[in-house]
PDB file of C-alpha atoms in Angstrom:
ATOM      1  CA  UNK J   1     -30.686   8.483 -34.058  1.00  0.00           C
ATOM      2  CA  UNK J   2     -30.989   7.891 -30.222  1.00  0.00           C
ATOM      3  CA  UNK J   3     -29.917  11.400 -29.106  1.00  0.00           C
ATOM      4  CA  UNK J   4     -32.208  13.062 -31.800  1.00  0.00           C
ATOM      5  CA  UNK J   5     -35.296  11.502 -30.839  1.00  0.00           C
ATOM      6  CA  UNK J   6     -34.524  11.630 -27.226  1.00  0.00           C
ATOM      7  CA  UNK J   7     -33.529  15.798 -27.323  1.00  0.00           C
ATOM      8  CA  UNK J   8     -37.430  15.873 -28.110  1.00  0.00           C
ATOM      9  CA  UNK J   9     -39.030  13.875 -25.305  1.00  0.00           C
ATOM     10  CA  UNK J  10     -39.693  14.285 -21.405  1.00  0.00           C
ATOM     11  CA  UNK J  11     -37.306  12.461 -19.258  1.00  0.00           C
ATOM     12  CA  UNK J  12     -40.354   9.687 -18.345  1.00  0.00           C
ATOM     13  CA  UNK J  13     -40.120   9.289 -22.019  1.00  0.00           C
ATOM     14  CA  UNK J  14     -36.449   8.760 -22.316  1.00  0.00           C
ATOM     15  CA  UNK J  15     -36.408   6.229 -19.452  1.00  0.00           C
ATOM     16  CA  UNK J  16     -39.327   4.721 -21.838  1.00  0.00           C
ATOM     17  CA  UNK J  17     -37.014   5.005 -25.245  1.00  0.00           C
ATOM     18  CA  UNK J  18     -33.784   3.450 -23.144  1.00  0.00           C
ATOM     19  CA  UNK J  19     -35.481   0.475 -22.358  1.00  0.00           C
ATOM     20  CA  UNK J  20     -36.564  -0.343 -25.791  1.00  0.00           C
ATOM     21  CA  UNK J  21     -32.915   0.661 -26.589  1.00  0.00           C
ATOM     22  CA  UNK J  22     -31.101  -1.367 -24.212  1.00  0.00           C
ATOM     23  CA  UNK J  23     -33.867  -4.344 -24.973  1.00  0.00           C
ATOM     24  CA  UNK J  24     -32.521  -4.086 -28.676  1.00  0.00           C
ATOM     25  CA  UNK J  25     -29.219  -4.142 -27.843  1.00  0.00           C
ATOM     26  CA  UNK J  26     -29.715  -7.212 -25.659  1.00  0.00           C
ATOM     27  CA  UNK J  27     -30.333  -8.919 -28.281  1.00  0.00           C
ATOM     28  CA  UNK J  28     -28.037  -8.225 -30.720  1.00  0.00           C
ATOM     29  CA  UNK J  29     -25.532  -9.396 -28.273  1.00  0.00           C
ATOM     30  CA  UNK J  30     -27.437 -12.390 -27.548  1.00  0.00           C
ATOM     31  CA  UNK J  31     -28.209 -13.633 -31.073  1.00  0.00           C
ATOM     32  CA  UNK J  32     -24.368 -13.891 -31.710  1.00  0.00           C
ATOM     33  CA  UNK J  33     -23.749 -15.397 -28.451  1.00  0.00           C
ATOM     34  CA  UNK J  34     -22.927 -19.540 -28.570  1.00  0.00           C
ATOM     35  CA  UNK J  35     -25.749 -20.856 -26.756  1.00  0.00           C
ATOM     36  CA  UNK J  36     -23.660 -21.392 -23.180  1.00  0.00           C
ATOM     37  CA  UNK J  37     -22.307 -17.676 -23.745  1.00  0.00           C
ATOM     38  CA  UNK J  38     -25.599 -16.710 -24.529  1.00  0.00           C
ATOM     39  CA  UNK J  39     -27.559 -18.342 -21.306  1.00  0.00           C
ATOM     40  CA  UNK J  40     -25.001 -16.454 -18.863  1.00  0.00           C
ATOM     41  CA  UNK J  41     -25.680 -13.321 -20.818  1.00  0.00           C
ATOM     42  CA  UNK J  42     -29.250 -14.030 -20.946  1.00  0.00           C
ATOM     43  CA  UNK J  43     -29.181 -14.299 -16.488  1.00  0.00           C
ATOM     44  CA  UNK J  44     -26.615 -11.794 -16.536  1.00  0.00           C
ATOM     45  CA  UNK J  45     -28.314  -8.847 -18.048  1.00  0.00           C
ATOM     46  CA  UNK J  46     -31.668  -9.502 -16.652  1.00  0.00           C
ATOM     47  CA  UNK J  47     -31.714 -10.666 -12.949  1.00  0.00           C
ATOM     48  CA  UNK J  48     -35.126 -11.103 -11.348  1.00  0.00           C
ATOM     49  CA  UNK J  49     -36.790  -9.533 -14.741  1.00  0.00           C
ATOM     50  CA  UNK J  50     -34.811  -6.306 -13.281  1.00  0.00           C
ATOM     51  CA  UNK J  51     -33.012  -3.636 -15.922  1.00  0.00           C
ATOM     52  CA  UNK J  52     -29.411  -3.822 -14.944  1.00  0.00           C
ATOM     53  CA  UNK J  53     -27.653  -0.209 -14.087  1.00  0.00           C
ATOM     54  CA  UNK J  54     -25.695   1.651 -16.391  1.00  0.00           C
ATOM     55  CA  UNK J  55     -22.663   0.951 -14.039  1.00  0.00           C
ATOM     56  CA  UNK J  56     -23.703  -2.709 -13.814  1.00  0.00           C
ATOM     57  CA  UNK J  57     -24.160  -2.669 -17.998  1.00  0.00           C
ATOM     58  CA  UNK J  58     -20.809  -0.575 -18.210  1.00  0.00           C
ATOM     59  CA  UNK J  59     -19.275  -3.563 -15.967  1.00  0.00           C
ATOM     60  CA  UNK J  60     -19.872  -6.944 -18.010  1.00  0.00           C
ATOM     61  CA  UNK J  61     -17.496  -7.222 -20.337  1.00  0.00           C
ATOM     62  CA  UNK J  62     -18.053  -7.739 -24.410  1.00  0.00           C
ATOM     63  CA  UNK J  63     -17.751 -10.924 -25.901  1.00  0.00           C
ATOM     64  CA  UNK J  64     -13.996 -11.479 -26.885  1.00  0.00           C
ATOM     65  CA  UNK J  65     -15.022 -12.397 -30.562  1.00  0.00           C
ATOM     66  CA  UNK J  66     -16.938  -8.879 -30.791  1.00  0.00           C
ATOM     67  CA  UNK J  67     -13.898  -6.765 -29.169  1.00  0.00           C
ATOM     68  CA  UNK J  68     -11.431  -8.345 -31.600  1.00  0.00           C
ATOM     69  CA  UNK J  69     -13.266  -7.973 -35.034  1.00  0.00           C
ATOM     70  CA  UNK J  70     -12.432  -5.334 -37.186  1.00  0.00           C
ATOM     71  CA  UNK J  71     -15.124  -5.475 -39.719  1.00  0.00           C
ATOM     72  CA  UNK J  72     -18.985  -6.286 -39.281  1.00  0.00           C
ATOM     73  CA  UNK J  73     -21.712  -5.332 -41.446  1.00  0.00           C
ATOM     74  CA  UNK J  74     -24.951  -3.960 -39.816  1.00  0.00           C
ATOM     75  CA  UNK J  75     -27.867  -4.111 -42.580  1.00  0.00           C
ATOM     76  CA  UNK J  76     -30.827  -2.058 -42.127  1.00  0.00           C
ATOM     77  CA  UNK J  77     -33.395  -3.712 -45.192  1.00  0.00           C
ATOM     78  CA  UNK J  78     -36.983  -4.391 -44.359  1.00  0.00           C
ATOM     79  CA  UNK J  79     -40.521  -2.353 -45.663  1.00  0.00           C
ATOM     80  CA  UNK J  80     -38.543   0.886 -45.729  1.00  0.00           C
ATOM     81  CA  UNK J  81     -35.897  -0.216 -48.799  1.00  0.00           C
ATOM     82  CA  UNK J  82     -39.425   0.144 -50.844  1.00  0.00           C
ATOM     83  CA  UNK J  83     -39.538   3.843 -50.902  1.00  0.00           C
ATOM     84  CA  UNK J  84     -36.097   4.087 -50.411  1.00  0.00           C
ATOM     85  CA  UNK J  85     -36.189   7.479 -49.275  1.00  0.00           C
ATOM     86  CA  UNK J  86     -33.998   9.838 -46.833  1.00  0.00           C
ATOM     87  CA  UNK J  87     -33.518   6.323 -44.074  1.00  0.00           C
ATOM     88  CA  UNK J  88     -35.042   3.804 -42.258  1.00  0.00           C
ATOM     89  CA  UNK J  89     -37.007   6.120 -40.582  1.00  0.00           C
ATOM     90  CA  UNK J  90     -39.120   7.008 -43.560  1.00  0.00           C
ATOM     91  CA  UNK J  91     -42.014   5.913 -41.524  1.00  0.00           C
ATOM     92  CA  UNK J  92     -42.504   8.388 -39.015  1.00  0.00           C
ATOM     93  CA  UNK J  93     -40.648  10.957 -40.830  1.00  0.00           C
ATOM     94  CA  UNK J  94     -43.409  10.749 -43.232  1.00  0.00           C
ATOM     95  CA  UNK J  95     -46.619  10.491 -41.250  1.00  0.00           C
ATOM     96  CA  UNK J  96     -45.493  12.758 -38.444  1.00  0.00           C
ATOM     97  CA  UNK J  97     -43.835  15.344 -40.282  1.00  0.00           C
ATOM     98  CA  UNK J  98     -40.215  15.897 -38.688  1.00  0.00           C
ATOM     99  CA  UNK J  99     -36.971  15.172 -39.514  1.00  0.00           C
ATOM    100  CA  UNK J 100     -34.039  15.704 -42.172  1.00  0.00           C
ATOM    101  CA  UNK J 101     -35.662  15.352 -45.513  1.00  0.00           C
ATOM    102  CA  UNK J 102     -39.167  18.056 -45.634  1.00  0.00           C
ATOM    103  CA  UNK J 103     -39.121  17.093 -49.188  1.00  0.00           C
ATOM    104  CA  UNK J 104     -41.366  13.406 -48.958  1.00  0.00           C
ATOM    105  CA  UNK J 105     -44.284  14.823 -47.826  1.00  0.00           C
ATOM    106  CA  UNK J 106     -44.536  16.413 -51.539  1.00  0.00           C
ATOM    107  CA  UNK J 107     -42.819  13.293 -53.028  1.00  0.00           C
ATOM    108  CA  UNK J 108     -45.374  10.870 -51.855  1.00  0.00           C
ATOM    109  CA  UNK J 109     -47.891  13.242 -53.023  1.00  0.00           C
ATOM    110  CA  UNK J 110     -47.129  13.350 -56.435  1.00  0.00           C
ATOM    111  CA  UNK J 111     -46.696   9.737 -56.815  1.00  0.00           C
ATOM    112  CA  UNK J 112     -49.022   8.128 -54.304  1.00  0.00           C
ATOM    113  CA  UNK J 113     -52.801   8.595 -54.117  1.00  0.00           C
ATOM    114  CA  UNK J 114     -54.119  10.740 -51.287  1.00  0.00           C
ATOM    115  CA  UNK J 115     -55.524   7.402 -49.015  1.00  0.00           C
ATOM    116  CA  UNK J 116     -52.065   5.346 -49.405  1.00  0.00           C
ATOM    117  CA  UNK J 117     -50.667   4.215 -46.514  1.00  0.00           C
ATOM    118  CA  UNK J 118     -46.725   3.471 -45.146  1.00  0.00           C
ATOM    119  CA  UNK J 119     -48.145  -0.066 -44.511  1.00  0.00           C
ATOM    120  CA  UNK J 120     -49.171  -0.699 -48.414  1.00  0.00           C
ATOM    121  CA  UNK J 121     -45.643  -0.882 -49.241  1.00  0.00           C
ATOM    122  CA  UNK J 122     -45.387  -4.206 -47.981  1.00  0.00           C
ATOM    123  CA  UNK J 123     -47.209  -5.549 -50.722  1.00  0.00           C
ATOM    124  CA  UNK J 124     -44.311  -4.265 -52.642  1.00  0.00           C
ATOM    125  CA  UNK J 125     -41.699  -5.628 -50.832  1.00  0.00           C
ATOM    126  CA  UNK J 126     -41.069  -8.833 -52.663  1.00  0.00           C
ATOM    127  CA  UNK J 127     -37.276  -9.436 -52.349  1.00  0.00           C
ATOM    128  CA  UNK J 128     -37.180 -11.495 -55.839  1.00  0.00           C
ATOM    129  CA  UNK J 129     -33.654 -10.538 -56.710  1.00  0.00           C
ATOM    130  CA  UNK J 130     -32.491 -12.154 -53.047  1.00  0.00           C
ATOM    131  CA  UNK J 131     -30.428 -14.870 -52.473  1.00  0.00           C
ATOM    132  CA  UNK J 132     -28.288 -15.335 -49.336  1.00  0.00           C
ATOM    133  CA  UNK J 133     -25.988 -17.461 -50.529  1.00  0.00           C
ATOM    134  CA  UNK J 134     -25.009 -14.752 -52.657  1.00  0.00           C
ATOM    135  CA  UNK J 135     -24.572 -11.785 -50.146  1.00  0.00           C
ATOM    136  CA  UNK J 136     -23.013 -14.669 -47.599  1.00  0.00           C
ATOM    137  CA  UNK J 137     -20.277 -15.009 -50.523  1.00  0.00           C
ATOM    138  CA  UNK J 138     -20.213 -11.098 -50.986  1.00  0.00           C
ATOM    139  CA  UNK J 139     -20.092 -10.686 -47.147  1.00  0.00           C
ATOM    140  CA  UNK J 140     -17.341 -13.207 -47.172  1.00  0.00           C
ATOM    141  CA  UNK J 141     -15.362 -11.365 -49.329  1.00  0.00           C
ATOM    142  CA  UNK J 142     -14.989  -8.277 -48.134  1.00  0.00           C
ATOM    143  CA  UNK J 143     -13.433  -9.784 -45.015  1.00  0.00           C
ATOM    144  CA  UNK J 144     -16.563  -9.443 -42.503  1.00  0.00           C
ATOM    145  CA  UNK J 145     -15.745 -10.954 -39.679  1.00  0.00           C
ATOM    146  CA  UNK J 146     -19.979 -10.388 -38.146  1.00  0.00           C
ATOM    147  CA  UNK J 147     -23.341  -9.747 -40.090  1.00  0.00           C
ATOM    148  CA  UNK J 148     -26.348  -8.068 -38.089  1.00  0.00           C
ATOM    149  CA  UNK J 149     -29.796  -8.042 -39.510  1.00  0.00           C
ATOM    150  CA  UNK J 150     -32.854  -6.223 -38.589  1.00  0.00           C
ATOM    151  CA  UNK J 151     -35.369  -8.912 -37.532  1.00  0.00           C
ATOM    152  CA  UNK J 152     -37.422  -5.974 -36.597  1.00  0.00           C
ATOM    153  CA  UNK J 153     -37.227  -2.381 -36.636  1.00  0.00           C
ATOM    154  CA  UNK J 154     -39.508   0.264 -35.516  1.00  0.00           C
ATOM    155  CA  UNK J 155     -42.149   0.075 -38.004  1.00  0.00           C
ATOM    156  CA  UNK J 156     -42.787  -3.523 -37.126  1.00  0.00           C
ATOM    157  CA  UNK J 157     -42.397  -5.098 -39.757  1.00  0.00           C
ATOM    158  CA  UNK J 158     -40.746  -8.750 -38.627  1.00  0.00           C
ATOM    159  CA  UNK J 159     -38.461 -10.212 -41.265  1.00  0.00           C
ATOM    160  CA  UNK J 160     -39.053 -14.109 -40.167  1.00  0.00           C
ATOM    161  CA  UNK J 161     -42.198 -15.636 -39.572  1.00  0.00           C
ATOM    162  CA  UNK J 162     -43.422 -14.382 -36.380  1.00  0.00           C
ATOM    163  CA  UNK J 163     -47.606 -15.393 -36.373  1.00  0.00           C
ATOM    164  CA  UNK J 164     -46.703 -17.604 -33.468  1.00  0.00           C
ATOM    165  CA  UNK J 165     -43.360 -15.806 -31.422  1.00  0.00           C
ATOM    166  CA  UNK J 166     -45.194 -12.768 -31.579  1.00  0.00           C
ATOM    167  CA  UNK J 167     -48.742 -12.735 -32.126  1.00  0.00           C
ATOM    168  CA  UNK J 168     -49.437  -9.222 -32.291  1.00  0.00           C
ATOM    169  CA  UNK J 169     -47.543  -9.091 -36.141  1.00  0.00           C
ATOM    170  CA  UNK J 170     -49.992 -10.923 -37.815  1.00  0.00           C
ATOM    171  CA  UNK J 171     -50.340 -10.037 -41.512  1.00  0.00           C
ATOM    172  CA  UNK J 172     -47.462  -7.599 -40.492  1.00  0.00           C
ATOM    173  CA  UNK J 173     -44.342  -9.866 -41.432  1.00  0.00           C
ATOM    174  CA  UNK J 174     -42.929 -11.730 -44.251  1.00  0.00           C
ATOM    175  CA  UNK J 175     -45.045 -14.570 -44.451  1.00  0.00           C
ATOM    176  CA  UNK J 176     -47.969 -13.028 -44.010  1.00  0.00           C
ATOM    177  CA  UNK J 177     -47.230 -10.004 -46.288  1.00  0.00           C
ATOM    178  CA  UNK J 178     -44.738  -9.275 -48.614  1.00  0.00           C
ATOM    179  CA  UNK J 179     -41.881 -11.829 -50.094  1.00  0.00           C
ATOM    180  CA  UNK J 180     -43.933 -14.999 -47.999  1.00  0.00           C
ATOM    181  CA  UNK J 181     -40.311 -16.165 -47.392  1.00  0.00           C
ATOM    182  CA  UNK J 182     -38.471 -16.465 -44.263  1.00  0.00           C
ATOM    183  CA  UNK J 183     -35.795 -13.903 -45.669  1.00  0.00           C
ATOM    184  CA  UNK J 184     -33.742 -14.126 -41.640  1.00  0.00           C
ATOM    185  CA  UNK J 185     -33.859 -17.542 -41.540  1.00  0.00           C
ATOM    186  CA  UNK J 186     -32.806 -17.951 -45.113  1.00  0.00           C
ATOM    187  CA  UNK J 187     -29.961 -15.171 -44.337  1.00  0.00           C
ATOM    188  CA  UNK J 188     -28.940 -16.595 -40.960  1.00  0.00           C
ATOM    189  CA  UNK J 189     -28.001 -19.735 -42.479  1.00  0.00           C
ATOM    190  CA  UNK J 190     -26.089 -19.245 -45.323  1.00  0.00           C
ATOM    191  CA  UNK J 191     -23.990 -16.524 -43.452  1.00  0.00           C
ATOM    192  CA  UNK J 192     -23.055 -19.248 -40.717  1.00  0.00           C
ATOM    193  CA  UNK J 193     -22.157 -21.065 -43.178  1.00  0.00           C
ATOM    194  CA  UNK J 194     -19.651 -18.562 -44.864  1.00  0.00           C
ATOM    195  CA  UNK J 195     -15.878 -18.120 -43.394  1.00  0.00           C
ATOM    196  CA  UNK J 196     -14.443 -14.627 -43.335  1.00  0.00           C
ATOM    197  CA  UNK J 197     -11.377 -14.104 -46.053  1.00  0.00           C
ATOM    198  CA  UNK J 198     -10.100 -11.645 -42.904  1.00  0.00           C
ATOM    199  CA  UNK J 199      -9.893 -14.401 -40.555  1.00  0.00           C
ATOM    200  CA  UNK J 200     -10.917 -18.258 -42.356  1.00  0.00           C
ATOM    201  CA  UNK J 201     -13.333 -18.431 -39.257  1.00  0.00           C
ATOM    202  CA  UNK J 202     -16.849 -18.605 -39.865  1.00  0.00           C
ATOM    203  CA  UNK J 203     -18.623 -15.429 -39.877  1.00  0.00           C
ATOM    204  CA  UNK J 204     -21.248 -14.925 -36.893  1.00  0.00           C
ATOM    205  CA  UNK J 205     -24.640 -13.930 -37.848  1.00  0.00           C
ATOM    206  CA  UNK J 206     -26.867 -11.733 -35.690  1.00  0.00           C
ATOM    207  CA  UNK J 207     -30.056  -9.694 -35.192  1.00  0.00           C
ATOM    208  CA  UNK J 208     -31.301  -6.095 -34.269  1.00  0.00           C
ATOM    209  CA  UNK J 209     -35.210  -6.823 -33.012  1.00  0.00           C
ATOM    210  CA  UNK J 210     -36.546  -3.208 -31.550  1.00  0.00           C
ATOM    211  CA  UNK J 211     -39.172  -2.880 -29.449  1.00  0.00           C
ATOM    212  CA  UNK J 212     -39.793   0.603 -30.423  1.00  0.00           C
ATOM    213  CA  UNK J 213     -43.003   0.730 -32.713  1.00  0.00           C
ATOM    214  CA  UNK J 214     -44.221   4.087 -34.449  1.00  0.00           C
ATOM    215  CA  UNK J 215     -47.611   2.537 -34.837  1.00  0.00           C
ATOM    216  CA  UNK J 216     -48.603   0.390 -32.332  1.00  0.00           C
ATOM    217  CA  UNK J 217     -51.759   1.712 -30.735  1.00  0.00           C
ATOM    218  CA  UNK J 218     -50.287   1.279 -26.836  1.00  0.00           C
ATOM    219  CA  UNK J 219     -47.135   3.589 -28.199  1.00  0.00           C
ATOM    220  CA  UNK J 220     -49.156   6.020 -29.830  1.00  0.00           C
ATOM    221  CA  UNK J 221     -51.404   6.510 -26.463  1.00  0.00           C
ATOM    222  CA  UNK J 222     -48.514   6.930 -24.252  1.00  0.00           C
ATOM    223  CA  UNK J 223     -47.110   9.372 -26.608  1.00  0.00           C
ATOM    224  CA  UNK J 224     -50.402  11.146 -26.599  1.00  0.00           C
ATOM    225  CA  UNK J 225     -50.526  10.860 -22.782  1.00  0.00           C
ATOM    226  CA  UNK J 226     -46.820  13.194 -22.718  1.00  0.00           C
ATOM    227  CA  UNK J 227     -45.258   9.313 -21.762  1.00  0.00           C
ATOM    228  CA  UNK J 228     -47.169   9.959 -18.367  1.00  0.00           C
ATOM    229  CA  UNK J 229     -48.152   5.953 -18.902  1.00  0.00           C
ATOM    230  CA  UNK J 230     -46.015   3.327 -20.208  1.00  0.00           C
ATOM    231  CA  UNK J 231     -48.758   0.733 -21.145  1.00  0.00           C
ATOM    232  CA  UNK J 232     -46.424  -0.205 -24.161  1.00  0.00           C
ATOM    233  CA  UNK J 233     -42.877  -1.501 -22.827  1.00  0.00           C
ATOM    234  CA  UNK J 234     -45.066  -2.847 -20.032  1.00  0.00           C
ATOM    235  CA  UNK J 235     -46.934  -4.946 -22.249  1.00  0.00           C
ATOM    236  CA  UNK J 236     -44.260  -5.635 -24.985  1.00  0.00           C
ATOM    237  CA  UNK J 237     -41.458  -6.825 -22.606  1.00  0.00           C
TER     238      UNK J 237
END
């Protein structure tokens, strides 16, 4: 996904895209971290508020738990599991008209009316069938030894109740919109509290949270000014 959005930007707006990249991946890696691990990492990755090189990133080693696991399950389920169509990127493949499925476009015409809107799906997103304890259990089973969620991916949408850690999501998260349950925290929990049938250890839960936003107003004007500006990872980070 990284190299096919990047082979169609300007190199200002790669260096924009890696940031929000490398923010993400930050903290994954810190989410899984035990809290002393995860304060070195924290001062090790960002010194003086400074993006660390590639050589420098290259450099730090991974967590030993991460570089001995054999099995972790990455689960991509927010707004987008509504539709359910072509990926995660629904969103923008939708409104802007690219990418590997040229077939919504008709789709959502035939079964949406003409003023509907990506964002009315969260009303539809109500989760009722969830229960962590159950995927924790299922999770468990099949010998994962790590389970990554998407807190937030790039349309926005926060899966934990974010109205005060990040203001700018009101009515745009799952207590505001949506299930009105705190489907991370709910998730986070009950995985912790789940042991691995690979290992008898207890499985370690973490998050994806992107920075990346199709449609947040500061991206959409640096995209329209060619990524010239970058008012939005300036004001996000």
């Amino acid at each position: 996904e990284v190299s096919c959005v990047c082979a169609m930007m300007s190199r200002h707006a790669m260096k924009v895209q890696t940031i929000c990249w490398l923010r993400s991946l930050y903290w994954i890696i810190i989410s899984t971290a035990t809290p002393a691990n995860a304060m070195n990492l924290r001062s090790s990755t960002l010194q003086n508020d400074r993006i660390l090189s590639w050589e420098e990133l290259d450099g730090r080693p991974l967590p030993q738990w991460y570089d001995q696991s054999k099995f972790g399950i990455f689960l991509h389920w927010g707004v987008f599991s509504v539709p359910a169509l072509c990926s995660e990127w629904f969103g923008t493949y939708w409104r802007d008209h690219w990418g590997p499925c040229p077939y919504i476009g008709q789709l959502m015409n035939e079964t949406e009316r003409p003023s509907f809107s990506y964002q009315e799906f969260a009303r539809r997103f109500q989760a009722e069938l969830f229960n962590a304890t159950e995927w924790s259990l299922a999770f468990a089973k099949a010998g994962a030894q790590y389970v990554v969620l998407t807190s937030k991916h790039h349309d926005g949408y926060c899966m934990w109740d974010s109205r005060d850690s990040v203001p700018t999501t009101w009515h745009w998260n799952v207590m505001d919109v949506g299930p009105r349950r705190d489907l991370l925290g709910e998730l986070a929990e009950a995985v912790k509290n789940a042991s691995s049938r690979q290992t008898g250890e207890s499985i370690k839960f973490g998050v994806y949270h992107s920075l990346y936003e199709w449609f947040n107003p500061m991206y959409l004007q640096d995209r329209k000014n060619n990524f010239t500006t970058d008012h939005f990872v300036s004001m996000k980070t």
